[in-house]
Short mmCIF file of C-alpha atoms in Angstrom, two decimals:
data_model
loop_
_atom_site.label_atom_id
_atom_site.label_comp_id
_atom_site.label_asym_id
_atom_site.label_seq_id
_atom_site.Cartn_x
_atom_site.Cartn_y
_atom_site.Cartn_z
CA UNK A 4 -140.77 65.75 51.46
CA UNK A 5 -137.54 68.02 52.20
CA UNK A 6 -137.21 66.44 55.54
CA UNK A 7 -137.75 62.59 53.80
CA UNK A 8 -134.70 63.64 51.32
CA UNK A 9 -132.77 64.73 54.21
CA UNK A 10 -133.44 61.49 56.35
CA UNK A 11 -132.69 59.64 53.27
CA UNK A 12 -129.35 61.30 52.54
CA UNK A 13 -128.37 61.08 56.17
CA UNK A 14 -128.89 57.47 56.27
CA UNK A 15 -126.42 56.84 53.36
CA UNK A 16 -123.56 58.71 54.98
CA UNK A 17 -121.28 58.37 57.42
CA UNK A 18 -117.67 59.76 58.51
CA UNK A 19 -115.46 57.32 56.50
CA UNK A 20 -117.81 57.87 53.22
CA UNK A 21 -117.55 61.80 53.66
CA UNK A 22 -113.67 61.40 53.88
CA UNK A 23 -113.64 59.21 50.92
CA UNK A 24 -115.72 61.47 48.93
CA UNK A 25 -113.33 64.63 50.32
CA UNK A 26 -110.16 62.61 49.00
CA UNK A 27 -111.70 61.49 45.71
CA UNK A 28 -112.80 65.03 45.18
CA UNK A 29 -109.44 66.70 46.26
CA UNK A 30 -107.89 64.50 43.61
CA UNK A 31 -109.84 65.85 41.00
CA UNK A 32 -109.81 69.54 41.98
CA UNK A 33 -107.25 69.92 44.21
CA UNK A 34 -107.39 71.09 47.79
CA UNK A 35 -108.29 74.87 47.41
CA UNK A 36 -111.35 74.62 45.52
CA UNK A 37 -112.66 71.96 47.98
CA UNK A 38 -115.52 73.38 50.12
CA UNK A 39 -118.12 72.00 52.26
CA UNK A 40 -120.75 73.03 49.45
CA UNK A 41 -118.77 71.65 46.60
CA UNK A 42 -118.19 68.28 48.63
CA UNK A 43 -121.87 67.87 49.42
CA UNK A 44 -122.72 68.25 45.61
CA UNK A 45 -120.34 65.52 45.06
CA UNK A 46 -121.90 63.35 47.55
CA UNK A 47 -125.48 64.50 46.51
CA UNK A 48 -126.30 65.73 49.74
CA UNK A 49 -126.63 69.23 51.54
CA UNK A 50 -124.00 71.01 53.04
CA UNK A 51 -125.51 71.00 56.46
CA UNK A 52 -125.96 67.25 56.21
CA UNK A 53 -122.51 66.71 56.23
CA UNK A 54 -121.93 68.41 60.03
CA UNK A 55 -124.10 65.52 61.36
CA UNK A 56 -120.80 63.31 60.68
CA UNK A 57 -117.98 65.75 60.88
CA UNK A 58 -117.55 69.05 62.94
CA UNK A 59 -116.09 71.53 60.18
CA UNK A 60 -113.28 71.77 57.13
CA UNK A 61 -110.52 71.11 59.54
CA UNK A 62 -111.87 68.02 61.05
CA UNK A 63 -112.36 66.56 57.17
CA UNK A 64 -109.03 67.68 56.43
CA UNK A 65 -107.61 65.64 59.46
CA UNK A 66 -109.38 62.75 58.01
CA UNK A 67 -107.97 63.08 54.73
CA UNK A 68 -104.32 63.30 56.13
CA UNK A 69 -105.03 59.95 57.62
CA UNK A 70 -106.72 58.42 54.84
CA UNK A 71 -103.33 59.01 53.07
CA UNK A 72 -101.42 57.68 55.95
CA UNK A 73 -103.53 54.64 55.82
CA UNK A 74 -102.28 53.86 52.48
CA UNK A 75 -98.60 54.32 53.38
CA UNK A 76 -97.17 50.84 54.01
CA UNK A 77 -95.74 51.13 57.81
CA UNK A 78 -91.74 49.63 58.14
CA UNK A 79 -91.90 46.20 58.23
CA UNK A 80 -90.49 44.96 61.72
CA UNK A 81 -88.83 41.91 60.11
CA UNK A 82 -86.58 44.04 58.16
CA UNK A 83 -83.21 45.61 58.80
CA UNK A 84 -83.56 49.49 59.66
CA UNK A 85 -82.17 50.47 56.25
CA UNK A 86 -84.64 48.20 54.60
CA UNK A 87 -87.60 49.24 56.45
CA UNK A 88 -87.37 52.62 56.25
CA UNK A 89 -86.90 52.78 52.43
CA UNK A 90 -89.69 50.55 52.06
CA UNK A 91 -91.93 52.89 53.92
CA UNK A 92 -90.23 56.23 52.01
CA UNK A 93 -91.09 54.10 48.72
CA UNK A 94 -94.71 53.63 49.70
CA UNK A 95 -95.11 57.19 51.12
CA UNK A 96 -94.01 58.69 47.72
CA UNK A 97 -96.59 56.57 45.94
CA UNK A 98 -99.18 57.66 48.10
CA UNK A 99 -98.19 61.21 47.91
CA UNK A 100 -98.32 60.94 44.27
CA UNK A 101 -101.73 59.52 44.03
CA UNK A 102 -102.78 62.70 46.56
CA UNK A 103 -100.25 65.70 45.75
CA UNK A 104 -102.86 67.90 47.65
CA UNK A 105 -101.89 66.28 50.68
CA UNK A 106 -98.03 67.57 50.54
CA UNK A 107 -98.96 71.14 51.89
CA UNK A 108 -100.76 69.71 55.04
CA UNK A 109 -99.38 66.10 55.44
CA UNK A 110 -97.84 67.39 58.59
CA UNK A 111 -100.13 70.42 59.67
CA UNK A 112 -102.28 68.42 61.82
CA UNK A 113 -102.55 69.65 65.58
CA UNK A 114 -104.97 67.07 66.42
CA UNK A 115 -103.71 63.66 64.50
CA UNK A 116 -105.85 60.60 64.80
CA UNK A 117 -104.56 57.43 65.98
CA UNK A 118 -103.85 56.32 62.38
CA UNK A 119 -101.21 59.39 62.17
CA UNK A 120 -99.83 58.81 65.53
CA UNK A 121 -99.35 54.77 64.92
CA UNK A 122 -97.73 55.61 61.80
CA UNK A 123 -95.11 57.73 63.23
CA UNK A 124 -94.67 55.56 65.95
CA UNK A 125 -93.92 52.87 63.78
CA UNK A 126 -91.47 54.71 61.69
CA UNK A 127 -89.44 55.96 64.83
CA UNK A 128 -89.22 52.22 66.17
CA UNK A 129 -87.61 51.20 62.95
CA UNK A 130 -85.23 54.27 63.15
CA UNK A 131 -84.53 53.40 66.77
CA UNK A 132 -83.42 49.93 65.82
CA UNK A 133 -80.46 51.56 64.00
CA UNK A 134 -79.08 52.13 67.18
CA UNK A 135 -78.04 55.62 66.22
CA UNK A 136 -77.99 58.35 68.89
CA UNK A 137 -81.46 60.25 69.05
CA UNK A 138 -79.82 63.64 67.59
CA UNK A 139 -78.73 61.75 64.24
CA UNK A 140 -82.29 60.01 64.27
CA UNK A 141 -84.20 63.21 64.46
CA UNK A 142 -81.95 64.30 61.42
CA UNK A 143 -82.52 61.19 59.55
CA UNK A 144 -86.26 61.61 59.79
CA UNK A 145 -86.37 65.29 59.23
CA UNK A 146 -84.23 64.72 55.88
CA UNK A 147 -85.53 61.65 54.47
CA UNK A 148 -89.20 62.69 54.87
CA UNK A 149 -88.04 66.12 53.55
CA UNK A 150 -86.67 64.26 50.42
CA UNK A 151 -89.63 62.31 50.15
CA UNK A 152 -92.41 65.53 49.90
CA UNK A 153 -89.46 67.41 47.78
CA UNK A 154 -89.20 64.47 45.09
CA UNK A 155 -92.88 64.09 44.72
CA UNK A 156 -93.48 67.87 44.26
CA UNK A 157 -90.73 68.02 41.50
CA UNK A 158 -91.94 64.82 39.75
CA UNK A 159 -95.63 65.96 40.05
CA UNK A 160 -95.21 69.34 38.32
CA UNK A 161 -92.44 67.90 35.64
CA UNK A 162 -93.32 68.83 32.07
CA UNK A 163 -96.20 66.73 30.43
CA UNK A 164 -96.71 64.80 33.83
CA UNK A 165 -99.36 62.29 33.73
CA UNK A 166 -101.08 59.72 36.42
CA UNK A 167 -99.82 56.64 34.54
CA UNK A 168 -96.26 57.47 34.35
CA UNK A 169 -94.40 59.00 37.53
CA UNK A 170 -92.54 61.98 36.53
CA UNK A 171 -93.92 62.59 33.21
CA UNK A 172 -92.71 61.94 29.77
CA UNK A 173 -89.34 63.91 30.07
CA UNK A 174 -88.47 62.47 26.85
CA UNK A 175 -91.36 63.76 25.00
CA UNK A 176 -90.68 67.29 27.14
CA UNK A 177 -87.10 67.22 26.37
CA UNK A 178 -87.76 66.80 22.84
CA UNK A 179 -90.32 69.86 22.57
CA UNK A 180 -88.25 72.01 25.22
CA UNK A 181 -84.66 71.10 25.34
CA UNK A 182 -83.52 69.66 21.69
CA UNK A 183 -84.42 72.95 19.60
CA UNK A 184 -81.91 74.95 21.77
CA UNK A 185 -78.77 76.01 20.52
CA UNK A 186 -75.96 73.95 21.56
CA UNK A 187 -73.50 76.46 21.24
CA UNK A 188 -75.77 78.64 23.78
CA UNK A 189 -76.74 75.57 25.86
CA UNK A 190 -73.80 73.16 25.93
CA UNK A 191 -74.55 71.70 29.14
CA UNK A 192 -78.68 71.57 28.82
CA UNK A 193 -78.37 69.70 25.25
CA UNK A 194 -75.80 67.35 25.95
CA UNK A 195 -77.06 66.26 29.31
CA UNK A 196 -80.69 65.74 27.35
CA UNK A 197 -79.20 64.05 24.31
CA UNK A 198 -76.96 61.89 25.91
CA UNK A 199 -78.51 60.85 29.17
CA UNK A 200 -82.59 61.85 29.23
CA UNK A 201 -83.61 60.99 25.84
CA UNK A 202 -81.70 57.73 25.93
CA UNK A 203 -83.57 54.31 26.10
CA UNK A 204 -84.45 53.35 29.66
CA UNK A 205 -84.28 56.68 31.34
CA UNK A 206 -86.56 57.21 34.43
CA UNK A 207 -86.35 60.47 36.32
CA UNK A 208 -87.83 58.15 39.00
CA UNK A 209 -84.71 56.15 39.19
CA UNK A 210 -83.09 58.99 41.36
CA UNK A 211 -85.67 58.33 44.31
CA UNK A 212 -83.95 55.07 45.56
CA UNK A 213 -80.49 56.57 44.94
CA UNK A 214 -81.06 59.91 46.65
CA UNK A 215 -82.54 58.07 49.43
CA UNK A 216 -79.61 55.55 49.79
CA UNK A 217 -77.29 58.93 50.04
CA UNK A 218 -79.32 59.78 53.20
CA UNK A 219 -79.07 56.74 54.94
CA UNK A 220 -75.60 55.72 54.04
CA UNK A 221 -74.46 59.44 55.23
CA UNK A 222 -76.34 59.17 58.51
CA UNK A 223 -74.38 55.72 59.18
CA UNK A 224 -71.09 57.69 57.97
CA UNK A 225 -71.84 60.61 60.23
CA UNK A 226 -72.45 58.55 63.14
CA UNK A 227 -68.94 56.77 62.41
CA UNK A 228 -67.17 59.87 61.93
CA UNK A 229 -68.39 61.37 65.34
CA UNK A 230 -67.57 58.24 67.00
CA UNK A 231 -64.04 58.57 65.77
CA UNK A 232 -63.69 62.24 66.31
CA UNK A 233 -64.93 61.77 70.11
CA UNK A 234 -62.29 58.92 70.57
CA UNK A 235 -59.43 60.84 68.88
CA UNK A 236 -60.43 63.99 71.52
CA UNK A 237 -60.06 61.84 74.36
#
């Protein structure tokens, strides 16, 4: 009977379903508590059954990272390089917000699958359409991705955060944490909160597009300044 149950469990599984199950479970409990045993329980099977389709937990993590990258829009080849990079960064932010457990491991894979490699190829191709020198492209890739990671980390850990509202309800948090403070002791905090954060229409997420624009415009300005400095030195 046990062999029959095991065979039935195997017949309902494949690698894709295991990866999807691992992602869904990590979304619920986080990455650290995710074990082969808990994943097997989540999939209503036995731990050893999983090894018919995956090598080990590291193999599952690689598949999970690939799953997240598959949710990210690749830069549109029809757009200018700035617009394409912006589009991808916005999509990357949303994917990481849905799966914040991916932040520590998103770039840690030593044997990335084709979906991850294809994604990075598309991103670099968009940057290269800028005509910028490779050292500046390297800076742009590193800084823009670091900005996405850092922004997501900040907005997913803000007080009173929730799944339905990126960055959480800062207005409510401000009323509970900042508003009661004495203005004479914390004049900057209380003024900033009262005159900006608690005003209608405030959205922490608005800073994302502004920050990304600073980065992309700054890379362009650095290129122009470098060229001017080189011409002046000749």
